[in-house]
Coordinates of C-alpha atoms and ligand atoms in Angstrom, one line a residue:
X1 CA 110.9 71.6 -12.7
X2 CA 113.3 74.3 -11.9
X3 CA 113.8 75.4 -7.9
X4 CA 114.9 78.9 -7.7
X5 CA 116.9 79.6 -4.5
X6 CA 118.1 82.9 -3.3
X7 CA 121.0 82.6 -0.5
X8 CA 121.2 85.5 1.2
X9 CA 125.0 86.8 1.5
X10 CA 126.8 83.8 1.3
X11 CA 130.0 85.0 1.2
X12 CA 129.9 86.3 4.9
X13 CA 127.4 83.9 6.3
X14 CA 128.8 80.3 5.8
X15 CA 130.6 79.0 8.7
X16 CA 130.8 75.5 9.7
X17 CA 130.4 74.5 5.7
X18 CA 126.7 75.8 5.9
X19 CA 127.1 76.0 2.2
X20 CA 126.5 72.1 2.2
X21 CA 123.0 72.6 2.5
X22 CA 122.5 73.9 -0.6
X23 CA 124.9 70.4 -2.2
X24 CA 122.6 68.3 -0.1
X25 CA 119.3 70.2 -1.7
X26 CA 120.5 70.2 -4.8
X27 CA 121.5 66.4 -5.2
X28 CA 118.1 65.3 -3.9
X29 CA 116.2 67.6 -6.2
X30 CA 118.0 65.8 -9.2
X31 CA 117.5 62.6 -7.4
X32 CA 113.8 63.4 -8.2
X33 CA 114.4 65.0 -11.4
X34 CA 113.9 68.2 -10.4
X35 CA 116.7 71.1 -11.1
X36 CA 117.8 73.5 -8.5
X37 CA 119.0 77.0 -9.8
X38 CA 121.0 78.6 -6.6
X39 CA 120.9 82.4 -6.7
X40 CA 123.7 84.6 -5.0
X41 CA 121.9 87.7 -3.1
X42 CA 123.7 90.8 -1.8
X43 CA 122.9 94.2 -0.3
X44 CA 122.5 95.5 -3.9
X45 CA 120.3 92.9 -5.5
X46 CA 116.7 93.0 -5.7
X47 CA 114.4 90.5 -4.1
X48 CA 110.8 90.4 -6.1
X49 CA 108.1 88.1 -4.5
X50 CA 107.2 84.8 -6.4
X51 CA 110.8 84.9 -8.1
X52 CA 112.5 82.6 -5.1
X53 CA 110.6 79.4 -4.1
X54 CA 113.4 79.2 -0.8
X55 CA 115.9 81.1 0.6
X56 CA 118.6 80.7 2.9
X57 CA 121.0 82.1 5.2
X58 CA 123.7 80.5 6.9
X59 CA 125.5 81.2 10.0
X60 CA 128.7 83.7 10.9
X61 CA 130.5 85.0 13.6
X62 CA 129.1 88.6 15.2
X63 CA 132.0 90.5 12.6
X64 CA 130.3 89.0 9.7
X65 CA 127.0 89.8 11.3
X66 CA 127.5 93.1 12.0
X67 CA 128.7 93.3 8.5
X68 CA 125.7 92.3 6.7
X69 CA 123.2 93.1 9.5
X70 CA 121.7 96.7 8.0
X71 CA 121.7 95.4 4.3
X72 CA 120.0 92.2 5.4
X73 CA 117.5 94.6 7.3
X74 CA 116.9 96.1 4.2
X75 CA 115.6 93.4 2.6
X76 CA 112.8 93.0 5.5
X77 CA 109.8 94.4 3.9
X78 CA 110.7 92.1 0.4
X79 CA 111.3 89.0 2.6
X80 CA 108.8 89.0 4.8
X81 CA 106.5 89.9 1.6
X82 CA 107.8 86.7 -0.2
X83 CA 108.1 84.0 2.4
X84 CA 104.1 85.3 3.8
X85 CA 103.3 84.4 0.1
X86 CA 104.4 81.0 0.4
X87 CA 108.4 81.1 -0.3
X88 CA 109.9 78.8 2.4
X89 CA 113.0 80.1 4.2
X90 CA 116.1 78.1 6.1
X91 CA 117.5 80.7 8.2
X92 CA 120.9 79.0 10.7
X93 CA 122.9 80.2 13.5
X94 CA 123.5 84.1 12.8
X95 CA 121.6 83.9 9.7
X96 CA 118.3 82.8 12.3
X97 CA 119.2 85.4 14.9
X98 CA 118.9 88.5 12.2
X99 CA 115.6 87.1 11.0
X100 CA 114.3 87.9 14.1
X101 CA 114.1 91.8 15.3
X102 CA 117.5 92.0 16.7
X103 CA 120.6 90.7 17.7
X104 CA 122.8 92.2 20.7
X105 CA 125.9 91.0 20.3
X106 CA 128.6 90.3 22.2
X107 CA 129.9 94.2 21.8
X108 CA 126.5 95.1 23.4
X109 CA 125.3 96.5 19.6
X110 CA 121.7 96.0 18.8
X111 CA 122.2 94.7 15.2
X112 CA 118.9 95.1 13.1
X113 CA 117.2 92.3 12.4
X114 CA 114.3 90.9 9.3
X115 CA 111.8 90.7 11.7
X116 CA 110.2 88.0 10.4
X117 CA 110.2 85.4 13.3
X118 CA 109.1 86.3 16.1
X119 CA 112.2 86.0 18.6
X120 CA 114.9 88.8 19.7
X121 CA 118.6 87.3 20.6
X122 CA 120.9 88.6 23.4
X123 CA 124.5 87.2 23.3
X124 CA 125.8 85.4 26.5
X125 CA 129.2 85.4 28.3
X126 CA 130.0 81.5 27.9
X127 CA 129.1 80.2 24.7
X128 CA 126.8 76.8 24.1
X129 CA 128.9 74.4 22.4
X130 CA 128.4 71.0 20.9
X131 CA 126.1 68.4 19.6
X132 CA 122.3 69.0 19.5
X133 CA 119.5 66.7 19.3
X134 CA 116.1 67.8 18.4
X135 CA 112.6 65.9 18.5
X136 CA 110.3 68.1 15.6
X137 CA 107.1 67.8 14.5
X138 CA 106.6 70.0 11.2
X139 CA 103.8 67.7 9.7
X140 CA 100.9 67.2 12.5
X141 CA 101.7 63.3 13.9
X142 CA 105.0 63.4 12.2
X143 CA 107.7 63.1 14.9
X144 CA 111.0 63.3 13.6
X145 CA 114.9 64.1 15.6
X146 CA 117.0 66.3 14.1
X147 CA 120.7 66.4 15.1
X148 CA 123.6 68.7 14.2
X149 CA 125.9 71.1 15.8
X150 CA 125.7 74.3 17.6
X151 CA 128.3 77.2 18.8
X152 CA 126.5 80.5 19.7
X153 CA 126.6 83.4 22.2
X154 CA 123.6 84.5 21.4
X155 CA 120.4 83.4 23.8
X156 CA 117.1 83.5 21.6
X157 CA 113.8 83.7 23.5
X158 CA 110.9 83.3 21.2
X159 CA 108.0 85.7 21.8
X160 CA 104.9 84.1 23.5
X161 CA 103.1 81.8 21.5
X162 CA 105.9 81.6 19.0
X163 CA 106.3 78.0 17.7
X164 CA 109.9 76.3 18.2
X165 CA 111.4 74.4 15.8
X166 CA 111.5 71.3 18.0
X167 CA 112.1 70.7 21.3
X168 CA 115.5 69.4 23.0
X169 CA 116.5 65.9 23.9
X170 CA 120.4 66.7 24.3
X171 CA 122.1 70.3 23.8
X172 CA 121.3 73.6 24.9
X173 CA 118.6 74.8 22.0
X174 CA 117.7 78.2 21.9
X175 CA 119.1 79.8 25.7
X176 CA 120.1 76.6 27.3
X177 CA 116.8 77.0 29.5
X178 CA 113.6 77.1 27.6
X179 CA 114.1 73.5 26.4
X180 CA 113.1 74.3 23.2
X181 CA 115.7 74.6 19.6
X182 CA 114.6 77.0 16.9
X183 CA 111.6 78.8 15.4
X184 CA 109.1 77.1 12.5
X185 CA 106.5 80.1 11.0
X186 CA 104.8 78.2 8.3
X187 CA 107.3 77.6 5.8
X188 CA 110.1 79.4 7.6
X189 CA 112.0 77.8 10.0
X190 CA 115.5 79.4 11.9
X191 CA 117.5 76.9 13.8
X192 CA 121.3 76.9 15.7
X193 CA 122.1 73.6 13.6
X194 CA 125.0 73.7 12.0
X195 CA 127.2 70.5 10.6
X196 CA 126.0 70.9 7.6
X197 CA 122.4 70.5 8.9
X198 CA 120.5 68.7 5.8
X199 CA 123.5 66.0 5.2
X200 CA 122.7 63.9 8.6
X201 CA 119.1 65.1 8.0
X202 CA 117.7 64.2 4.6
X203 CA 113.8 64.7 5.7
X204 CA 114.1 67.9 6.6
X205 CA 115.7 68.6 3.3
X206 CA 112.9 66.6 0.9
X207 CA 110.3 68.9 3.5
X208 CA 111.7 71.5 2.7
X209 CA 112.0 71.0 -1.6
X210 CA 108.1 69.0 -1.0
X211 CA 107.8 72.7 -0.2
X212 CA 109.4 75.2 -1.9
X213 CA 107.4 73.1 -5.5
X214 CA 104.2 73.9 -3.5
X215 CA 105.4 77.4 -3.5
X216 CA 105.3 76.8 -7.5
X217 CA 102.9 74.4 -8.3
X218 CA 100.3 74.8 -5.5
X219 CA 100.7 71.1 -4.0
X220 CA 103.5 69.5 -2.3
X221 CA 104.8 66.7 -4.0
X222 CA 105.3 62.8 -1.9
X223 CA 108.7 62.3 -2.8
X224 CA 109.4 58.3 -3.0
X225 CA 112.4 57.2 -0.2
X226 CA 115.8 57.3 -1.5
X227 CA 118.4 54.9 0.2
X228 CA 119.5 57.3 3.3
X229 CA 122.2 54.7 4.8
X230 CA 124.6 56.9 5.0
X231 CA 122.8 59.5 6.0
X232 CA 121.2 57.9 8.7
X233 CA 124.6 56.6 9.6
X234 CA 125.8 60.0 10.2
X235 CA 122.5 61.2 12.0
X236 CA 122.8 58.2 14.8
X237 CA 126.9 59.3 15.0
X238 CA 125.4 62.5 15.9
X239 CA 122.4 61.4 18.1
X240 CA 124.7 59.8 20.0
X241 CA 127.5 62.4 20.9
X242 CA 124.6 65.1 21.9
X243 CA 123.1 62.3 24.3
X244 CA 126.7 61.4 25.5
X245 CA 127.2 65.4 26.5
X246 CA 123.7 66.3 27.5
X247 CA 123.6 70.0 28.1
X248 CA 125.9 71.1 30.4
X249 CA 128.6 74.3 29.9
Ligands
LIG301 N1 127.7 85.1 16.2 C1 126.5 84.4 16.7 C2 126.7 83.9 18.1 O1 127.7 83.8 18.6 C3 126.2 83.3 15.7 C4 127.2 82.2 15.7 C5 127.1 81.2 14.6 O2 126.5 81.5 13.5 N2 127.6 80.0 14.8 O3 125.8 83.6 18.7

């Protein structure tokens, strides 16, 4: 079947090749036969529910942010419409700090957020740099590390009750306090991973296709393993520089 995905302004939001998540998803999809049909989305196109099974944002420095940040906004009432019927969302870096309500940059500007996770972000003096390494569980009794990459400014503090996205083993996560990395709402999850993200971890990538058919058919498909060497080669590379650095500045 055909995946539609919408990526929301990729041509300012795709640092740290944040584009590769979208090669990674659309290599496995074939791998299963399935096609994925990558939509470009602006300020001046139109996003009508049902029409996207995922979409995703990637990360960018505060220029690019502030940028994009009141279009993006603009889009609020459409995204939140779509993903609260079932589309999934990958929201990184910058990209996850405007889906919450706001973003204060490092200029002190309040940039407008989606709104659609529950989390505000205030931007730091010394930035958290380096390797990350996550333990998730997005399927109940599921536990699964996630590692990657993270450079931000901002601080995200998640509003009570929010869920994180997992919680941290090495890195500084979401404020470098909280212990706790990203935001998961159902189908929509916002993380600081960069690296790409989905190359060095390939289950978070088949959760979230398993999902976005759901979105289509009604029922997550059980994908069968494909032979991950590499990628698990490249996931215990990165396991092992964030537990090297910890979390320190
Ligand atoms: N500009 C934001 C910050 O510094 C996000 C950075 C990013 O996407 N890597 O926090």
């Amino acid at each position: 079947m055909k995946i539609v995905v919408g990526h929301l302004f990729p041509d300012y939001l795709n640092i740290y090749a944040d584009r590769g998540n979208m090669a990674v998803l659309a290599r496995r999809a074939a791998w299963r036969g399935h096609e994925l049909e990558v939509r470009g989305l602006g300020a001046d196109d139109a996003l009508r529910r049902g029409e996207h099974d995922l979409y995703y944002i990637g990360g960018g420095q505060d220029r690019e942010q502030e940028l994009i940040a009141p279009a993006l906004a603009a889009h609020g009432e459409a995204l939140r419409a779509a993903v609260g019927a079932g589309a999934v969302l990958l929201a990184v870096c910058g990209g996850y700090q405007l889906m919450g309500r706001f973003y204060r940059d490092q200029s002190g500007n309040d940039l407008p957020g989606v709104g659609l996770l529950p989390l505000h972000t205030v931007a730091g003096e010394l930035r958290m740099i380096g390797d990350v390494l996550l333990e998730c569980e997005l399927e109940p009794g599921e536990r699964r590390t996630l590692a990657g990459f993270e450079n931000h400014a901002g601080r995200t503090y998640l509003d009570e009750g929010a869920e994180p996205l997992g919680r941290v083993l090495a890195g500084f996560g979401n404020d470098g306090e909280s212990g706790y990395e990203g935001c998961r709402s159902g189908r929509a999850v916002g993380t600081y991973l960069h690296g790409p993200l989905l190359p060095r971890n390939p289950w978070l990538a088949d959760w979230l296709l398993a999902q976005a058919i759901a979105h289509r058919t009604g029922e997550a498909p059980i994908f069968d393993p494909l032979e991950d060497d590499l990628e698990a080669a490249a996931h215990e590379v990165s396991a092992a520089r964030a537990r090297a650095r910890g979390g320190r500045f």
